Every structure is written in structure tokens, then in C-alpha cells.
Amino acid sequence: MKLFITGIGTDVGKTIASTIVVEALEADYWKPIQAGDLDNSDTQKVKSKVKSQKGKFHPNGYALNTPASPHYAAAIDGIVIDLKKIIEPKTENHLVIEGAGGVLVPLNDTDCVIDLIQKDYKVIVVSRHYLGSINHTLLTFEALKSKKITVAGIIFSGDENNPTEEIILKKTGAKCIGRIENEPYFDQNVISYYADLFKENLLQL
């Protein structure tokens, strides 16, 4: 199973969600495009928080120096992101693929993050509760739908908000994998706790 983790925007909890999914499925992890924080990349963050030793952590397709939109970070590095040069790692294990920002974040003048999603990927959307998050979540679903991409499931991030979650699930028909609370910290034990909670729903995708 190949799971593509995307979010409704930046800083909504994609990396924590990806870590939980990696732990739950003892999966491989791959971040095709990393922009900035190369000394403490998302790959390093995920690796440091999983207990499972089964999965492999594959190198980025592009590792850009500036924490900015990938198209701009690439321009600063004097390159242009070419989707043909982003080669999916071969593995017999489950593979978790983490996007960058939201689905319409530009990679170059023509392609966006959504164009990284292949036909055999199962998409998980991470939605964090804040004023405006319903709109951003529904727009994300519409963008994916426009490309004929079906969302396999949604993970909510933040304190419980039943009215928000109910209307999103009603309007999208998405399967809720679970909710990640506003924890004071995320270490291996907290990640393992959520992995156990989410595992059955993930295996049913």
C-alpha cells in the first residue's frame, strides 16, 4: 500500500500524521521534496519518533535549502524541479509519501504537489481545526476531485470540534481515520499510542 499524506495547508500536522502512519504500518517513508531545515528534515523527524525498525527512510528527490514554496526554494538554489527526476523508491513494504504544504503548492511554473500523486496512491488528508479550516478542507477535496483523485481517509488534528468534523465528513463522505489531539509533546511513546489507535482503520483503506 502506498499512502500519500497531504494537508489543507502548512503546519497542520502532516509530519506527525506521517510518523503515526509509518509506525502503525511499519512502513517505509519518503519525502519527495524537502524545502529548508535540511539539518533537521522531516525524514529525520519521522525517523527519530518511530520505534519500528522495519521501515526504510528513502532520500528526498529534491533537498532544497530555503524554507519556502518549493518553486521559489528551487529558484534560489538555481534549479528547476523536474517531476521526471523524482523517482519513487522501490520497496516491497508499505510506503508513506509526505507532500509539501497543501496540494496546490507550486513545484515549478506548471506543476503542483497534486501532480506528485500517482494513480496507485491512497491519499490521506490532514485537517487541523482553526477558523477557516472547513473551507480549506473542502477546497482541498475539490482540488483532488478535479484531478479524479479519491481521498482514502482524513485525519483530524487538534482539539475535538464535533461541528467541524461532522460537516466535513458529511460533505466529503471521507472515512475518518482518527484525531490527533493537541499533545504537549510527541515522542516515541505518544506516536506508538496513536499508531495503535489508527492501525485498524489504516489497514482497511
JSON list of C-alpha atoms in Angstrom, two decimals:
[
{"chain": "A", "resi": 1, "resn": "MET", "atom": "CA", "xyz": [0.00, 0.00, 0.00]},
{"chain": "A", "resi": 2, "resn": "LYS", "atom": "CA", "xyz": [1.25, 3.47, -0.94]},
{"chain": "A", "resi": 3, "resn": "LEU", "atom": "CA", "xyz": [-0.17, 6.28, 1.17]},
{"chain": "A", "resi": 4, "resn": "PHE", "atom": "CA", "xyz": [0.25, 9.92, 0.16]},
{"chain": "A", "resi": 5, "resn": "ILE", "atom": "CA", "xyz": [-0.14, 12.27, 3.13]},
{"chain": "A", "resi": 6, "resn": "THR", "atom": "CA", "xyz": [-1.20, 15.81, 2.28]},
{"chain": "A", "resi": 7, "resn": "GLY", "atom": "CA", "xyz": [-2.61, 18.66, 4.32]},
{"chain": "A", "resi": 8, "resn": "ILE", "atom": "CA", "xyz": [-5.03, 21.55, 3.99]},
{"chain": "A", "resi": 9, "resn": "GLY", "atom": "CA", "xyz": [-2.07, 23.91, 4.38]},
{"chain": "A", "resi": 10, "resn": "THR", "atom": "CA", "xyz": [1.27, 24.36, 6.09]},
{"chain": "A", "resi": 11, "resn": "ASP", "atom": "CA", "xyz": [1.84, 23.40, 9.74]},
{"chain": "A", "resi": 12, "resn": "VAL", "atom": "CA", "xyz": [-1.34, 21.36, 10.08]},
{"chain": "A", "resi": 13, "resn": "GLY", "atom": "CA", "xyz": [0.41, 18.23, 11.36]},
{"chain": "A", "resi": 14, "resn": "LYS", "atom": "CA", "xyz": [1.36, 16.29, 8.21]},
{"chain": "A", "resi": 15, "resn": "THR", "atom": "CA", "xyz": [4.70, 15.13, 9.58]},
{"chain": "A", "resi": 16, "resn": "ILE", "atom": "CA", "xyz": [3.26, 13.91, 12.89]},
{"chain": "A", "resi": 17, "resn": "ALA", "atom": "CA", "xyz": [0.46, 12.16, 10.99]},
{"chain": "A", "resi": 18, "resn": "SER", "atom": "CA", "xyz": [3.01, 10.61, 8.64]},
{"chain": "A", "resi": 19, "resn": "THR", "atom": "CA", "xyz": [5.05, 9.42, 11.64]},
{"chain": "A", "resi": 20, "resn": "ILE", "atom": "CA", "xyz": [1.98, 7.76, 13.16]},
{"chain": "A", "resi": 21, "resn": "VAL", "atom": "CA", "xyz": [1.13, 6.02, 9.87]},
{"chain": "A", "resi": 22, "resn": "VAL", "atom": "CA", "xyz": [4.74, 4.84, 9.44]},
{"chain": "A", "resi": 23, "resn": "GLU", "atom": "CA", "xyz": [4.70, 3.40, 12.96]},
{"chain": "A", "resi": 24, "resn": "ALA", "atom": "CA", "xyz": [1.26, 1.81, 12.59]},
{"chain": "A", "resi": 25, "resn": "LEU", "atom": "CA", "xyz": [2.14, 0.03, 9.33]},
{"chain": "A", "resi": 26, "resn": "GLU", "atom": "CA", "xyz": [5.88, -0.39, 9.99]},
{"chain": "A", "resi": 27, "resn": "ALA", "atom": "CA", "xyz": [6.13, 1.34, 6.64]},
{"chain": "A", "resi": 28, "resn": "ASP", "atom": "CA", "xyz": [8.89, 2.94, 4.59]},
{"chain": "A", "resi": 29, "resn": "TYR", "atom": "CA", "xyz": [8.92, 6.75, 4.46]},
{"chain": "A", "resi": 30, "resn": "TRP", "atom": "CA", "xyz": [9.68, 9.09, 1.58]},
{"chain": "A", "resi": 31, "resn": "LYS", "atom": "CA", "xyz": [9.51, 12.87, 1.33]},
{"chain": "A", "resi": 32, "resn": "PRO", "atom": "CA", "xyz": [9.91, 13.66, -2.38]},
{"chain": "A", "resi": 33, "resn": "ILE", "atom": "CA", "xyz": [10.63, 17.36, -1.81]},
{"chain": "A", "resi": 34, "resn": "GLN", "atom": "CA", "xyz": [12.16, 18.88, 1.32]},
{"chain": "A", "resi": 35, "resn": "ALA", "atom": "CA", "xyz": [12.38, 22.68, 1.40]},
{"chain": "A", "resi": 36, "resn": "GLY", "atom": "CA", "xyz": [14.56, 24.03, 4.21]},
{"chain": "A", "resi": 37, "resn": "ASP", "atom": "CA", "xyz": [15.52, 22.54, 7.60]},
{"chain": "A", "resi": 38, "resn": "LEU", "atom": "CA", "xyz": [18.00, 20.18, 5.98]},
{"chain": "A", "resi": 39, "resn": "ASP", "atom": "CA", "xyz": [19.78, 19.73, 9.32]},
{"chain": "A", "resi": 40, "resn": "ASN", "atom": "CA", "xyz": [16.52, 18.59, 10.90]},
{"chain": "A", "resi": 41, "resn": "SER", "atom": "CA", "xyz": [14.45, 17.43, 7.93]},
{"chain": "A", "resi": 42, "resn": "ASP", "atom": "CA", "xyz": [11.03, 15.80, 8.06]},
{"chain": "A", "resi": 43, "resn": "THR", "atom": "CA", "xyz": [12.71, 12.48, 7.29]},
{"chain": "A", "resi": 44, "resn": "GLN", "atom": "CA", "xyz": [14.94, 12.89, 10.34]},
{"chain": "A", "resi": 45, "resn": "LYS", "atom": "CA", "xyz": [11.98, 13.92, 12.49]},
{"chain": "A", "resi": 46, "resn": "VAL", "atom": "CA", "xyz": [9.94, 10.88, 11.48]},
{"chain": "A", "resi": 47, "resn": "LYS", "atom": "CA", "xyz": [12.89, 8.54, 11.94]},
{"chain": "A", "resi": 48, "resn": "SER", "atom": "CA", "xyz": [13.56, 9.84, 15.45]},
{"chain": "A", "resi": 49, "resn": "LYS", "atom": "CA", "xyz": [9.98, 9.24, 16.60]},
{"chain": "A", "resi": 50, "resn": "VAL", "atom": "CA", "xyz": [9.23, 5.72, 15.37]},
{"chain": "A", "resi": 51, "resn": "LYS", "atom": "CA", "xyz": [10.02, 2.59, 17.33]},
{"chain": "A", "resi": 52, "resn": "SER", "atom": "CA", "xyz": [9.67, 0.23, 14.39]},
{"chain": "A", "resi": 53, "resn": "GLN", "atom": "CA", "xyz": [12.95, -0.81, 12.77]},
{"chain": "A", "resi": 54, "resn": "LYS", "atom": "CA", "xyz": [11.28, -2.47, 9.79]},
{"chain": "A", "resi": 55, "resn": "GLY", "atom": "CA", "xyz": [10.79, 0.56, 7.55]},
{"chain": "A", "resi": 56, "resn": "LYS", "atom": "CA", "xyz": [13.41, 2.30, 5.43]},
{"chain": "A", "resi": 57, "resn": "PHE", "atom": "CA", "xyz": [13.82, 6.06, 5.09]},
{"chain": "A", "resi": 58, "resn": "HIS", "atom": "CA", "xyz": [14.42, 6.98, 1.48]},
{"chain": "A", "resi": 59, "resn": "PRO", "atom": "CA", "xyz": [16.33, 10.07, 0.32]},
{"chain": "A", "resi": 60, "resn": "ASN", "atom": "CA", "xyz": [14.48, 13.14, -0.91]},
{"chain": "A", "resi": 61, "resn": "GLY", "atom": "CA", "xyz": [14.00, 13.60, -4.61]},
{"chain": "A", "resi": 62, "resn": "TYR", "atom": "CA", "xyz": [14.93, 17.24, -4.01]},
{"chain": "A", "resi": 63, "resn": "ALA", "atom": "CA", "xyz": [16.52, 18.70, -0.87]},
{"chain": "A", "resi": 64, "resn": "LEU", "atom": "CA", "xyz": [16.25, 22.48, -1.10]},
{"chain": "A", "resi": 65, "resn": "ASN", "atom": "CA", "xyz": [17.99, 24.92, 1.22]},
{"chain": "A", "resi": 66, "resn": "THR", "atom": "CA", "xyz": [15.29, 27.53, 1.79]},
{"chain": "A", "resi": 67, "resn": "PRO", "atom": "CA", "xyz": [12.10, 27.06, 3.87]},
{"chain": "A", "resi": 68, "resn": "ALA", "atom": "CA", "xyz": [9.77, 28.40, 1.19]},
{"chain": "A", "resi": 69, "resn": "SER", "atom": "CA", "xyz": [7.42, 27.24, -1.53]},
{"chain": "A", "resi": 70, "resn": "PRO", "atom": "CA", "xyz": [9.34, 24.57, -3.47]},
{"chain": "A", "resi": 71, "resn": "HIS", "atom": "CA", "xyz": [9.25, 26.51, -6.75]},
{"chain": "A", "resi": 72, "resn": "TYR", "atom": "CA", "xyz": [10.88, 29.51, -5.06]},
{"chain": "A", "resi": 73, "resn": "ALA", "atom": "CA", "xyz": [13.28, 27.46, -2.92]},
{"chain": "A", "resi": 74, "resn": "ALA", "atom": "CA", "xyz": [14.43, 25.69, -6.08]},
{"chain": "A", "resi": 75, "resn": "ALA", "atom": "CA", "xyz": [14.92, 29.01, -7.88]},
{"chain": "A", "resi": 76, "resn": "ILE", "atom": "CA", "xyz": [17.11, 30.26, -5.02]},
{"chain": "A", "resi": 77, "resn": "ASP", "atom": "CA", "xyz": [19.20, 27.09, -5.41]},
{"chain": "A", "resi": 78, "resn": "GLY", "atom": "CA", "xyz": [19.46, 27.79, -9.13]},
{"chain": "A", "resi": 79, "resn": "ILE", "atom": "CA", "xyz": [17.47, 24.77, -10.27]},
{"chain": "A", "resi": 80, "resn": "VAL", "atom": "CA", "xyz": [14.03, 23.89, -11.62]},
{"chain": "A", "resi": 81, "resn": "ILE", "atom": "CA", "xyz": [12.12, 20.96, -10.14]},
{"chain": "A", "resi": 82, "resn": "ASP", "atom": "CA", "xyz": [11.54, 18.30, -12.79]},
{"chain": "A", "resi": 83, "resn": "LEU", "atom": "CA", "xyz": [8.90, 15.70, -11.91]},
{"chain": "A", "resi": 84, "resn": "LYS", "atom": "CA", "xyz": [10.58, 13.19, -14.22]},
{"chain": "A", "resi": 85, "resn": "LYS", "atom": "CA", "xyz": [13.63, 13.26, -11.95]},
{"chain": "A", "resi": 86, "resn": "ILE", "atom": "CA", "xyz": [11.61, 12.40, -8.84]},
{"chain": "A", "resi": 87, "resn": "ILE", "atom": "CA", "xyz": [11.89, 8.61, -8.83]},
{"chain": "A", "resi": 88, "resn": "GLU", "atom": "CA", "xyz": [9.67, 6.70, -6.42]},
{"chain": "A", "resi": 89, "resn": "PRO", "atom": "CA", "xyz": [11.77, 4.31, -4.32]},
{"chain": "A", "resi": 90, "resn": "LYS", "atom": "CA", "xyz": [11.24, 0.62, -4.93]},
{"chain": "A", "resi": 91, "resn": "THR", "atom": "CA", "xyz": [10.09, -1.33, -1.90]},
{"chain": "A", "resi": 92, "resn": "GLU", "atom": "CA", "xyz": [8.05, -4.40, -1.04]},
{"chain": "A", "resi": 93, "resn": "ASN", "atom": "CA", "xyz": [6.91, -2.71, 2.15]},
{"chain": "A", "resi": 94, "resn": "HIS", "atom": "CA", "xyz": [4.11, -0.18, 2.69]},
{"chain": "A", "resi": 95, "resn": "LEU", "atom": "CA", "xyz": [5.29, 3.27, 1.59]},
{"chain": "A", "resi": 96, "resn": "VAL", "atom": "CA", "xyz": [4.27, 6.56, 3.23]},
{"chain": "A", "resi": 97, "resn": "ILE", "atom": "CA", "xyz": [4.83, 9.57, 0.98]},
{"chain": "A", "resi": 98, "resn": "GLU", "atom": "CA", "xyz": [4.62, 13.01, 2.58]},
{"chain": "A", "resi": 99, "resn": "GLY", "atom": "CA", "xyz": [3.78, 16.02, 0.43]},
{"chain": "A", "resi": 100, "resn": "ALA", "atom": "CA", "xyz": [4.94, 19.61, 0.94]},
{"chain": "A", "resi": 101, "resn": "GLY", "atom": "CA", "xyz": [2.32, 22.07, 2.21]},
{"chain": "A", "resi": 102, "resn": "GLY", "atom": "CA", "xyz": [-1.06, 21.75, 0.51]},
{"chain": "A", "resi": 103, "resn": "VAL", "atom": "CA", "xyz": [-1.99, 20.15, -2.81]},
{"chain": "A", "resi": 104, "resn": "LEU", "atom": "CA", "xyz": [-1.74, 23.36, -4.86]},
{"chain": "A", "resi": 105, "resn": "VAL", "atom": "CA", "xyz": [1.69, 24.39, -3.61]},
{"chain": "A", "resi": 106, "resn": "PRO", "atom": "CA", "xyz": [3.68, 25.07, -6.81]},
{"chain": "A", "resi": 107, "resn": "LEU", "atom": "CA", "xyz": [6.73, 22.98, -7.67]},
{"chain": "A", "resi": 108, "resn": "ASN", "atom": "CA", "xyz": [7.56, 24.88, -10.86]},
{"chain": "A", "resi": 109, "resn": "ASP", "atom": "CA", "xyz": [5.72, 27.03, -13.41]},
{"chain": "A", "resi": 110, "resn": "THR", "atom": "CA", "xyz": [3.37, 24.20, -14.39]},
{"chain": "A", "resi": 111, "resn": "ASP", "atom": "CA", "xyz": [3.27, 21.50, -11.67]},
{"chain": "A", "resi": 112, "resn": "CYS", "atom": "CA", "xyz": [1.95, 21.48, -8.12]},
{"chain": "A", "resi": 113, "resn": "VAL", "atom": "CA", "xyz": [2.18, 18.99, -5.26]},
{"chain": "A", "resi": 114, "resn": "ILE", "atom": "CA", "xyz": [-1.03, 17.38, -6.52]},
{"chain": "A", "resi": 115, "resn": "ASP", "atom": "CA", "xyz": [0.90, 16.29, -9.64]},
{"chain": "A", "resi": 116, "resn": "LEU", "atom": "CA", "xyz": [3.12, 14.06, -7.49]},
{"chain": "A", "resi": 117, "resn": "ILE", "atom": "CA", "xyz": [0.12, 11.85, -6.67]},
{"chain": "A", "resi": 118, "resn": "GLN", "atom": "CA", "xyz": [0.13, 8.67, -8.75]},
{"chain": "A", "resi": 119, "resn": "LYS", "atom": "CA", "xyz": [-2.87, 6.51, -9.61]},
{"chain": "A", "resi": 120, "resn": "ASP", "atom": "CA", "xyz": [-1.87, 3.75, -7.19]},
{"chain": "A", "resi": 121, "resn": "TYR", "atom": "CA", "xyz": [-1.54, 6.10, -4.20]},
{"chain": "A", "resi": 122, "resn": "LYS", "atom": "CA", "xyz": [-4.14, 6.20, -1.45]},
{"chain": "A", "resi": 123, "resn": "VAL", "atom": "CA", "xyz": [-4.50, 9.82, -0.31]},
{"chain": "A", "resi": 124, "resn": "ILE", "atom": "CA", "xyz": [-4.88, 10.84, 3.32]},
{"chain": "A", "resi": 125, "resn": "VAL", "atom": "CA", "xyz": [-5.78, 14.48, 4.05]},
{"chain": "A", "resi": 126, "resn": "VAL", "atom": "CA", "xyz": [-4.70, 16.03, 7.35]},
{"chain": "A", "resi": 127, "resn": "SER", "atom": "CA", "xyz": [-7.10, 18.74, 8.53]},
{"chain": "A", "resi": 128, "resn": "ARG", "atom": "CA", "xyz": [-6.24, 20.93, 11.50]},
{"chain": "A", "resi": 129, "resn": "HIS", "atom": "CA", "xyz": [-9.02, 22.77, 13.33]},
{"chain": "A", "resi": 130, "resn": "TYR", "atom": "CA", "xyz": [-8.87, 26.57, 13.06]},
{"chain": "A", "resi": 131, "resn": "LEU", "atom": "CA", "xyz": [-11.19, 29.32, 11.86]},
{"chain": "A", "resi": 132, "resn": "GLY", "atom": "CA", "xyz": [-11.44, 28.73, 8.12]},
{"chain": "A", "resi": 133, "resn": "SER", "atom": "CA", "xyz": [-10.32, 25.12, 8.19]},
{"chain": "A", "resi": 134, "resn": "ILE", "atom": "CA", "xyz": [-13.65, 23.81, 6.90]},
{"chain": "A", "resi": 135, "resn": "ASN", "atom": "CA", "xyz": [-13.26, 25.92, 3.77]},
{"chain": "A", "resi": 136, "resn": "HIS", "atom": "CA", "xyz": [-9.63, 24.89, 3.31]},
{"chain": "A", "resi": 137, "resn": "THR", "atom": "CA", "xyz": [-10.50, 21.23, 3.79]},
{"chain": "A", "resi": 138, "resn": "LEU", "atom": "CA", "xyz": [-13.37, 21.28, 1.31]},
{"chain": "A", "resi": 139, "resn": "LEU", "atom": "CA", "xyz": [-11.24, 23.18, -1.22]},
{"chain": "A", "resi": 140, "resn": "THR", "atom": "CA", "xyz": [-8.54, 20.50, -0.86]},
{"chain": "A", "resi": 141, "resn": "PHE", "atom": "CA", "xyz": [-11.09, 17.79, -1.58]},
{"chain": "A", "resi": 142, "resn": "GLU", "atom": "CA", "xyz": [-12.40, 19.72, -4.59]},
{"chain": "A", "resi": 143, "resn": "ALA", "atom": "CA", "xyz": [-8.89, 20.16, -5.97]},
{"chain": "A", "resi": 144, "resn": "LEU", "atom": "CA", "xyz": [-8.24, 16.42, -5.66]},
{"chain": "A", "resi": 145, "resn": "LYS", "atom": "CA", "xyz": [-11.62, 15.62, -7.18]},
{"chain": "A", "resi": 146, "resn": "SER", "atom": "CA", "xyz": [-10.84, 17.85, -10.17]},
{"chain": "A", "resi": 147, "resn": "LYS", "atom": "CA", "xyz": [-7.87, 15.57, -10.89]},
{"chain": "A", "resi": 148, "resn": "LYS", "atom": "CA", "xyz": [-10.05, 12.48, -10.37]},
{"chain": "A", "resi": 149, "resn": "ILE", "atom": "CA", "xyz": [-8.15, 11.63, -7.18]},
{"chain": "A", "resi": 150, "resn": "THR", "atom": "CA", "xyz": [-10.20, 9.95, -4.45]},
{"chain": "A", "resi": 151, "resn": "VAL", "atom": "CA", "xyz": [-9.37, 10.61, -0.81]},
{"chain": "A", "resi": 152, "resn": "ALA", "atom": "CA", "xyz": [-9.00, 7.35, 1.11]},
{"chain": "A", "resi": 153, "resn": "GLY", "atom": "CA", "xyz": [-9.27, 8.93, 4.53]},
{"chain": "A", "resi": 154, "resn": "ILE", "atom": "CA", "xyz": [-8.93, 12.02, 6.69]},
{"chain": "A", "resi": 155, "resn": "ILE", "atom": "CA", "xyz": [-7.02, 12.62, 9.91]},
{"chain": "A", "resi": 156, "resn": "PHE", "atom": "CA", "xyz": [-8.15, 15.50, 12.11]},
{"chain": "A", "resi": 157, "resn": "SER", "atom": "CA", "xyz": [-5.53, 17.41, 14.07]},
{"chain": "A", "resi": 158, "resn": "GLY", "atom": "CA", "xyz": [-6.18, 19.49, 17.17]},
{"chain": "A", "resi": 159, "resn": "ASP", "atom": "CA", "xyz": [-8.72, 19.58, 19.96]},
{"chain": "A", "resi": 160, "resn": "GLU", "atom": "CA", "xyz": [-12.04, 17.90, 19.27]},
{"chain": "A", "resi": 161, "resn": "ASN", "atom": "CA", "xyz": [-14.51, 20.03, 17.33]},
{"chain": "A", "resi": 162, "resn": "ASN", "atom": "CA", "xyz": [-17.58, 17.95, 16.55]},
{"chain": "A", "resi": 163, "resn": "PRO", "atom": "CA", "xyz": [-19.49, 20.51, 14.42]},
{"chain": "A", "resi": 164, "resn": "THR", "atom": "CA", "xyz": [-16.41, 20.99, 12.21]},
{"chain": "A", "resi": 165, "resn": "GLU", "atom": "CA", "xyz": [-15.67, 17.30, 11.87]},
{"chain": "A", "resi": 166, "resn": "GLU", "atom": "CA", "xyz": [-19.29, 16.34, 11.25]},
{"chain": "A", "resi": 167, "resn": "ILE", "atom": "CA", "xyz": [-19.84, 18.83, 8.42]},
{"chain": "A", "resi": 168, "resn": "ILE", "atom": "CA", "xyz": [-16.54, 17.93, 6.75]},
{"chain": "A", "resi": 169, "resn": "LEU", "atom": "CA", "xyz": [-17.32, 14.22, 6.88]},
{"chain": "A", "resi": 170, "resn": "LYS", "atom": "CA", "xyz": [-20.89, 14.80, 5.70]},
{"chain": "A", "resi": 171, "resn": "LYS", "atom": "CA", "xyz": [-19.88, 16.97, 2.75]},
{"chain": "A", "resi": 172, "resn": "THR", "atom": "CA", "xyz": [-16.92, 14.84, 1.66]},
{"chain": "A", "resi": 173, "resn": "GLY", "atom": "CA", "xyz": [-18.06, 11.35, 2.54]},
{"chain": "A", "resi": 174, "resn": "ALA", "atom": "CA", "xyz": [-14.50, 10.70, 3.70]},
{"chain": "A", "resi": 175, "resn": "LYS", "atom": "CA", "xyz": [-13.52, 7.95, 6.10]},
{"chain": "A", "resi": 176, "resn": "CYS", "atom": "CA", "xyz": [-12.21, 9.32, 9.40]},
{"chain": "A", "resi": 177, "resn": "ILE", "atom": "CA", "xyz": [-9.00, 7.54, 10.36]},
{"chain": "A", "resi": 178, "resn": "GLY", "atom": "CA", "xyz": [-8.79, 9.33, 13.68]},
{"chain": "A", "resi": 179, "resn": "ARG", "atom": "CA", "xyz": [-7.88, 12.53, 15.51]},
{"chain": "A", "resi": 180, "resn": "ILE", "atom": "CA", "xyz": [-4.53, 13.68, 16.85]},
{"chain": "A", "resi": 181, "resn": "GLU", "atom": "CA", "xyz": [-5.04, 15.79, 19.96]},
{"chain": "A", "resi": 182, "resn": "ASN", "atom": "CA", "xyz": [-3.02, 18.89, 20.86]},
{"chain": "A", "resi": 183, "resn": "GLU", "atom": "CA", "xyz": [-0.44, 16.90, 22.81]},
{"chain": "A", "resi": 184, "resn": "PRO", "atom": "CA", "xyz": [2.18, 18.75, 24.88]},
{"chain": "A", "resi": 185, "resn": "TYR", "atom": "CA", "xyz": [4.85, 16.77, 23.02]},
{"chain": "A", "resi": 186, "resn": "PHE", "atom": "CA", "xyz": [5.24, 13.88, 20.60]},
{"chain": "A", "resi": 187, "resn": "ASP", "atom": "CA", "xyz": [7.81, 11.24, 21.49]},
{"chain": "A", "resi": 188, "resn": "GLN", "atom": "CA", "xyz": [8.03, 7.56, 20.52]},
{"chain": "A", "resi": 189, "resn": "ASN", "atom": "CA", "xyz": [5.52, 6.52, 23.17]},
{"chain": "A", "resi": 190, "resn": "VAL", "atom": "CA", "xyz": [2.89, 9.08, 22.11]},
{"chain": "A", "resi": 191, "resn": "ILE", "atom": "CA", "xyz": [3.39, 8.16, 18.45]},
{"chain": "A", "resi": 192, "resn": "SER", "atom": "CA", "xyz": [3.04, 4.47, 19.33]},
{"chain": "A", "resi": 193, "resn": "TYR", "atom": "CA", "xyz": [-0.20, 5.20, 21.22]},
{"chain": "A", "resi": 194, "resn": "TYR", "atom": "CA", "xyz": [-1.76, 6.84, 18.17]},
{"chain": "A", "resi": 195, "resn": "ALA", "atom": "CA", "xyz": [-0.37, 4.18, 15.85]},
{"chain": "A", "resi": 196, "resn": "ASP", "atom": "CA", "xyz": [-2.26, 1.55, 17.84]},
{"chain": "A", "resi": 197, "resn": "LEU", "atom": "CA", "xyz": [-5.44, 3.66, 17.66]},
{"chain": "A", "resi": 198, "resn": "PHE", "atom": "CA", "xyz": [-5.21, 4.23, 13.90]},
{"chain": "A", "resi": 199, "resn": "LYS", "atom": "CA", "xyz": [-3.84, 0.88, 12.74]},
{"chain": "A", "resi": 200, "resn": "GLU", "atom": "CA", "xyz": [-7.12, -0.93, 12.08]},
{"chain": "A", "resi": 201, "resn": "ASN", "atom": "CA", "xyz": [-8.59, 1.99, 10.12]},
{"chain": "A", "resi": 202, "resn": "LEU", "atom": "CA", "xyz": [-5.40, 2.34, 8.09]},
{"chain": "A", "resi": 203, "resn": "LEU", "atom": "CA", "xyz": [-5.36, -1.34, 7.17]},
{"chain": "A", "resi": 204, "resn": "GLN", "atom": "CA", "xyz": [-8.93, -1.01, 5.89]},
{"chain": "A", "resi": 205, "resn": "LEU", "atom": "CA", "xyz": [-8.07, 1.73, 3.39]}
]
